[in-house]
Short mmCIF file of C-alpha atoms and ligand atoms in Angstrom, two decimals:
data_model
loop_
_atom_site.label_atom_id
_atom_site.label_comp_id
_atom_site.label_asym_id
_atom_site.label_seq_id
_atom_site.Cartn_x
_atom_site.Cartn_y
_atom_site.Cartn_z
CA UNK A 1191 30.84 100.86 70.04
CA UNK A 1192 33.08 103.51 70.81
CA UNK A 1193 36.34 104.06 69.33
CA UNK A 1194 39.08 106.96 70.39
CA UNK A 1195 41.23 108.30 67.96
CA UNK A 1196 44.83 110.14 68.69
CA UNK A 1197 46.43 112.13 66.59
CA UNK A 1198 47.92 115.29 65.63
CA UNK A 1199 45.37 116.18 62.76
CA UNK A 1200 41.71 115.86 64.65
CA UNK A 1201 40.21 118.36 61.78
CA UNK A 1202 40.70 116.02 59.23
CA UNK A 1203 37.87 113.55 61.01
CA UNK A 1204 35.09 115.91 60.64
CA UNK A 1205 33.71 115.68 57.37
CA UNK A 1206 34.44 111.89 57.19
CA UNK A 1207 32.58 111.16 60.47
CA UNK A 1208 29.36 113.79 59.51
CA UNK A 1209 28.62 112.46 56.40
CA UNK A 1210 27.09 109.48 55.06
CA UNK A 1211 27.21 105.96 56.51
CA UNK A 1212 28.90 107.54 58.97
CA UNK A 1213 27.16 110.20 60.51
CA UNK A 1214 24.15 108.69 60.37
CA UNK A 1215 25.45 105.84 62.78
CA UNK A 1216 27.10 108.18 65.33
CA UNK A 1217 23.91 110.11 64.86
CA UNK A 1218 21.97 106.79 65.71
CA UNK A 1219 24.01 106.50 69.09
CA UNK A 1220 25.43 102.98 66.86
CA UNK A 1221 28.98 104.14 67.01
CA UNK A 1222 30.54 107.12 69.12
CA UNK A 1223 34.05 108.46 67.91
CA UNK A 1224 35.88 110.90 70.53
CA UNK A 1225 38.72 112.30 68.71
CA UNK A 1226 42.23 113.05 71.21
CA UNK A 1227 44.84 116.26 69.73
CA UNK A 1228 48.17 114.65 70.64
CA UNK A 1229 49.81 117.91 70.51
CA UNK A 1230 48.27 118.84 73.67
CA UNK A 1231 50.35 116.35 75.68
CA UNK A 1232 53.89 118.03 73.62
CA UNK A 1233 56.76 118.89 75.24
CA UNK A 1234 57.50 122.93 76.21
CA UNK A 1235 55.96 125.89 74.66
CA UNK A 1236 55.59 124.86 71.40
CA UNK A 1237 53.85 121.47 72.19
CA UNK A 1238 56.47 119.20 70.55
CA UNK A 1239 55.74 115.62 70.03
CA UNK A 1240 58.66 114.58 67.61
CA UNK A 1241 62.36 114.99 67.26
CA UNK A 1242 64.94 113.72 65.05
CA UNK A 1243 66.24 110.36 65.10
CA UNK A 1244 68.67 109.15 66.79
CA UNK A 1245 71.88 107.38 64.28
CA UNK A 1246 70.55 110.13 61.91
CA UNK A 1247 68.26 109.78 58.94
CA UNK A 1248 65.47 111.59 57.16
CA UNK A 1249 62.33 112.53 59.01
CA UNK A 1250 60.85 112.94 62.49
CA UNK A 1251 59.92 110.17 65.31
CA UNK A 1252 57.24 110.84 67.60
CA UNK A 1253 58.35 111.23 70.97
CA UNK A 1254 57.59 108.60 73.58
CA UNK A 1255 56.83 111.03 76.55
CA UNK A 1256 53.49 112.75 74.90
CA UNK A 1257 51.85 109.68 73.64
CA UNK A 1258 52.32 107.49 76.94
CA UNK A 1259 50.85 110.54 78.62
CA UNK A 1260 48.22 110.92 76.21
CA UNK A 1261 47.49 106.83 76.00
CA UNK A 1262 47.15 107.04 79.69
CA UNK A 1263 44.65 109.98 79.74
CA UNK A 1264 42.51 108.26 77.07
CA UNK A 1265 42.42 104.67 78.52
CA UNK A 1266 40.51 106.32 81.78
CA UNK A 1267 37.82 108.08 79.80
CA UNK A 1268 35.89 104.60 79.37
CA UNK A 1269 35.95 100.91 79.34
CA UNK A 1270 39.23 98.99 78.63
CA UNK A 1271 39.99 98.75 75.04
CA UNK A 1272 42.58 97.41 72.83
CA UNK A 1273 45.08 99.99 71.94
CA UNK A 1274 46.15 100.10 68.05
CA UNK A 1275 48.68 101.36 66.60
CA UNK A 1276 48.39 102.26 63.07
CA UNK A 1277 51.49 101.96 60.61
CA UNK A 1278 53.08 100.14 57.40
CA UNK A 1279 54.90 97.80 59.89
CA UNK A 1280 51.85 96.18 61.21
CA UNK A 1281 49.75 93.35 60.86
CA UNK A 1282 47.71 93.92 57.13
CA UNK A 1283 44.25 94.71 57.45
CA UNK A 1284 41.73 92.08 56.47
CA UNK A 1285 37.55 91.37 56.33
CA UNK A 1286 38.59 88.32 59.31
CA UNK A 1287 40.69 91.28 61.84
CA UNK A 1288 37.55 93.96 60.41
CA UNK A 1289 35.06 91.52 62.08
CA UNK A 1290 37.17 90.51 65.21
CA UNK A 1291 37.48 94.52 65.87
CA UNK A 1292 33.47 94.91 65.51
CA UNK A 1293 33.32 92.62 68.41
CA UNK A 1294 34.82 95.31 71.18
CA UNK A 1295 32.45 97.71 72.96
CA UNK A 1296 35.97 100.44 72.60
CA UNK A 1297 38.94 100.37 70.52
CA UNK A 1298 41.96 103.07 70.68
CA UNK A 1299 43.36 104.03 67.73
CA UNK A 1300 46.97 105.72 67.53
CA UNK A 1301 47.89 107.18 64.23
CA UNK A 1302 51.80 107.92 63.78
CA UNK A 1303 53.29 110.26 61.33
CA UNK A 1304 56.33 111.21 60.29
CA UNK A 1305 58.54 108.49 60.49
CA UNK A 1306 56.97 106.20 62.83
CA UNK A 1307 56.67 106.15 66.47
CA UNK A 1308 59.78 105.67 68.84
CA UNK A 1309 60.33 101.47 69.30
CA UNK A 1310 60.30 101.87 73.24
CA UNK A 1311 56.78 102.75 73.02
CA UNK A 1312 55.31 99.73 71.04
CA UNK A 1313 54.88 97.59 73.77
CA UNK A 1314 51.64 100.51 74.43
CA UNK A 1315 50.20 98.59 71.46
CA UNK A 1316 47.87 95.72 71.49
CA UNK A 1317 48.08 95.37 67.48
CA UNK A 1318 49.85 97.63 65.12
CA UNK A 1319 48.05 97.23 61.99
CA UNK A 1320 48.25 98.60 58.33
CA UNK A 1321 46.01 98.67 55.79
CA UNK A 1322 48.44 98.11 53.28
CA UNK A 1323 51.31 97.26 51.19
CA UNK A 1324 52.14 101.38 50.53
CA UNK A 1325 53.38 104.15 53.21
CA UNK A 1326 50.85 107.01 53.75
CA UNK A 1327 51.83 110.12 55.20
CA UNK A 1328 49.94 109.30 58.41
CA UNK A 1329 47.63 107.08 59.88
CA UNK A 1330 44.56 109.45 59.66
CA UNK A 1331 43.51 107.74 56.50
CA UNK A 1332 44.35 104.06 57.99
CA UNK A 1333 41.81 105.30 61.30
CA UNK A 1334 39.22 106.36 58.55
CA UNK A 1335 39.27 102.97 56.64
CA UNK A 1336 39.36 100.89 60.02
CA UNK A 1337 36.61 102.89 61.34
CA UNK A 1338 34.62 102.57 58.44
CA UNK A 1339 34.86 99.52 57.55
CA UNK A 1340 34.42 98.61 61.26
CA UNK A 1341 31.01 100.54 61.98
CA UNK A 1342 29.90 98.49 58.69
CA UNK A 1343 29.98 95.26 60.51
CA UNK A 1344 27.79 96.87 63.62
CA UNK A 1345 24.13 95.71 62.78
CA UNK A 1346 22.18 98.88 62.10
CA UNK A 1347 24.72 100.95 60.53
CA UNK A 1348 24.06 99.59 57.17
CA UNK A 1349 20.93 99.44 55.73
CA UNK A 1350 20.09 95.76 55.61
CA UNK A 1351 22.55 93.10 57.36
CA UNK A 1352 21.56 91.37 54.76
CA UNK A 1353 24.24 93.43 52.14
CA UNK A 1354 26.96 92.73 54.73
CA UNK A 1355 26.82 89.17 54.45
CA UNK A 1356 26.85 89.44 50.79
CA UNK A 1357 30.02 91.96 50.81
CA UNK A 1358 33.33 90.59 49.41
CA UNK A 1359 35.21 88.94 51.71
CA UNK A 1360 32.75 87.91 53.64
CA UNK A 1361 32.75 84.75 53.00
CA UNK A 1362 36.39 84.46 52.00
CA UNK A 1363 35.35 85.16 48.57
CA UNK A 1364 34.96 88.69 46.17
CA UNK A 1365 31.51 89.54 45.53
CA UNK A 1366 29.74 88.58 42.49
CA UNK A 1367 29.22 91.51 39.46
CA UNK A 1368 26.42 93.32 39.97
CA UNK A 1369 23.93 95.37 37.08
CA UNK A 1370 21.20 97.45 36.92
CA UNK A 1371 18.88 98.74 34.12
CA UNK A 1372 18.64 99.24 31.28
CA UNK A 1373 18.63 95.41 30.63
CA UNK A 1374 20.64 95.99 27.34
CA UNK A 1375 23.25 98.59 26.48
CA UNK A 1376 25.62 99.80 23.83
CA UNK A 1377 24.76 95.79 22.94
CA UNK A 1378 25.81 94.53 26.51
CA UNK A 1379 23.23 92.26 27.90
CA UNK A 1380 22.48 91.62 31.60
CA UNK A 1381 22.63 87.76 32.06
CA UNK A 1382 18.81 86.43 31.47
CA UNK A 1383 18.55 84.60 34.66
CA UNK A 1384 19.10 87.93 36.50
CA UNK A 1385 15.83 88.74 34.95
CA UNK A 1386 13.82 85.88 35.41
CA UNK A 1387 13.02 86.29 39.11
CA UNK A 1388 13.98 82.36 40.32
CA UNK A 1389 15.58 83.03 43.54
CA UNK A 1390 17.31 79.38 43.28
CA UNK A 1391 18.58 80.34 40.08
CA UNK A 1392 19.75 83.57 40.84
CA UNK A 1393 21.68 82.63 44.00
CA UNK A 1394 23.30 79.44 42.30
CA UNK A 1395 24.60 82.08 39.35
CA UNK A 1396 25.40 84.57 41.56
CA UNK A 1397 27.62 82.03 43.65
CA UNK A 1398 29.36 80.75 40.28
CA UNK A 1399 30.45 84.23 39.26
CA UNK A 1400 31.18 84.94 42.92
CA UNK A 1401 33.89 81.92 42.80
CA UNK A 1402 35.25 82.51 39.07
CA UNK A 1403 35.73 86.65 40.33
CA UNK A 1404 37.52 85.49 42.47
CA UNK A 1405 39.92 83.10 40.69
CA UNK A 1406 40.88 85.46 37.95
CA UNK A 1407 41.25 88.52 39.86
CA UNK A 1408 42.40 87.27 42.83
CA UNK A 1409 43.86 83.95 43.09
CA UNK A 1410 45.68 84.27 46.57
CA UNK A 1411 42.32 84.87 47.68
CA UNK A 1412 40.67 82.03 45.97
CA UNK A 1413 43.71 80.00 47.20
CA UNK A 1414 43.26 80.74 50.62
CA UNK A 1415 39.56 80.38 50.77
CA UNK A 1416 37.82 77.33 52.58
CA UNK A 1417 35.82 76.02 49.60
CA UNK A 1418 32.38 74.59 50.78
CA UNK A 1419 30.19 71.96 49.58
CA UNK A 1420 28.24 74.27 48.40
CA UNK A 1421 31.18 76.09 46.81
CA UNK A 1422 31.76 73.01 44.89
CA UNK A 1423 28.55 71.90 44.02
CA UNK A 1424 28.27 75.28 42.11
CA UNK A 1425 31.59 74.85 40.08
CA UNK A 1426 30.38 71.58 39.51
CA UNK A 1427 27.00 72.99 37.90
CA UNK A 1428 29.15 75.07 35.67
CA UNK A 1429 30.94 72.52 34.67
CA UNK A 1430 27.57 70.50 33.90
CA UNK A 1431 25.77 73.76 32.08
CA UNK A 1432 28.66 73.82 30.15
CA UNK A 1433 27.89 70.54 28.31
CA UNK A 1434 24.36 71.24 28.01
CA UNK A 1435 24.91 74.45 25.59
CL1 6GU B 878 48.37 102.37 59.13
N1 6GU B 878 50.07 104.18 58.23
C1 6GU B 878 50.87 104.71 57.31
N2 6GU B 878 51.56 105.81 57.60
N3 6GU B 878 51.04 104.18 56.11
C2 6GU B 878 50.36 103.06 55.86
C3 6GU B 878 49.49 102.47 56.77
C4 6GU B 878 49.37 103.05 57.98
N4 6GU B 878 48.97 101.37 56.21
C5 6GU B 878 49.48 101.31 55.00
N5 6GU B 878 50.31 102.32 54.78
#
């Protein structure tokens, strides 16, 4: 997969996309990232891309002019891709969109700043998306969290598939708690059937905490999910273990 980022801050990629999860799956030839310096399409001498707004108001808009120009110079460098537009006002980020972006050979991210990007350019956007409910100075950090959580869903870029299916949200539902040794401490105890090395058991359990997690912490989540037979089958042997103790 290849994915373009524009912006005006292209320094702020490097560590992020040499490190880590990261690096090692651009190193792999799994994911390429070509990063595009927006400044370089400004206006006059000094390059500029924003101005104030117009009906007055704090801040800066980015001018139309440089990005189309920009847009139009990155759509030819490869295959056509879905241009996004990262800001507060667009569609929230979720596992479901994560997965549906993993599934394009290119994607273009655009990340605005100051105040936002001038309206009459939108229509340059496939999606805007945010990644939520807060404003961020930029979208540098929005690219970063699409682009990692993206490359995450590209077999190979994570160590086993096998963790990505058992990520939260995968499945609509959080992931269950997870412990490691020592098998007691400061008089906590890891639940026994963790221990006891019966797959059956250990998925079953891991399922029930999986769909409790998920009611208590997040109950629009658990609200919204699709609960399976298996889903309920599991509650139901809670339910039943329950009146066994
Ligand atoms: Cl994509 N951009 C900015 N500036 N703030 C945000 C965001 C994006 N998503 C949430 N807050």
């Amino acid at each position: 997969m290849r994915v373009d980022i524009v912006t005006l801050l292209p320094g702020v990629f490097d560590k992020i996309f040499d490190e880590s999860v990261l690096g090692s799956a651009i190193r792999n030839g799994l994911i390429e990232i070509v990063v595009h310096q927006l400044r370089e399409y400004g206006d006059g001498r000094h390059r500029t891309v924003d101005d104030t707004p117009f009906g007055g108001g704090p801040g800066m808009v980015l001018k139309p002019a440089p990005l189309v120009a920009c847009l139009r110079d990155v759509r030819r460098l490869g295959s056509s891709a879905p241009v996004i537009g990262l800001t507060p006002q667009g569609l929230p980020l979720d596992q479901t969109l994560v997965k549906e972006l993993a599934g394009f050979e290119r994607i273009i991210l655009v990340c605005g700043r100051y105040e936002g990007f001038d309206e009459r350019i939108v229509h340059e956007f496939d999606l805007q998306l945010s990644i939520g409910d807060y404003v961020l100075t930029g979208g540098e950090i929005a690219a970063m969290a699409v682009v990692d959580a993206v490359s995450r869903m590209i077999p190979g870029t994570v160590g086993s598939h096998e963790s990505v299916e058992q990520d939260s949200f995968y499945e609509g539902l959080l992931d269950h708690p997870q412990y490691t040794r020592p098998a007691a401490w400061e008089g906590l105890k890891v639940p026994k059937v963790l221990q006891d090395g019966n797959h059956a058991h250990i998925e079953k359990f891991r399922h029930c905490r999986s769909l409790l997690t998920t009611a208590v912490s997040r109950p629009d989540v658990f609200a919204a999910a699709n609960l399976s037979e298996k889903d309920r089958e599991a509650l139901q042997s809670l339910l039943l273990s329950e009146q066994k103790n």
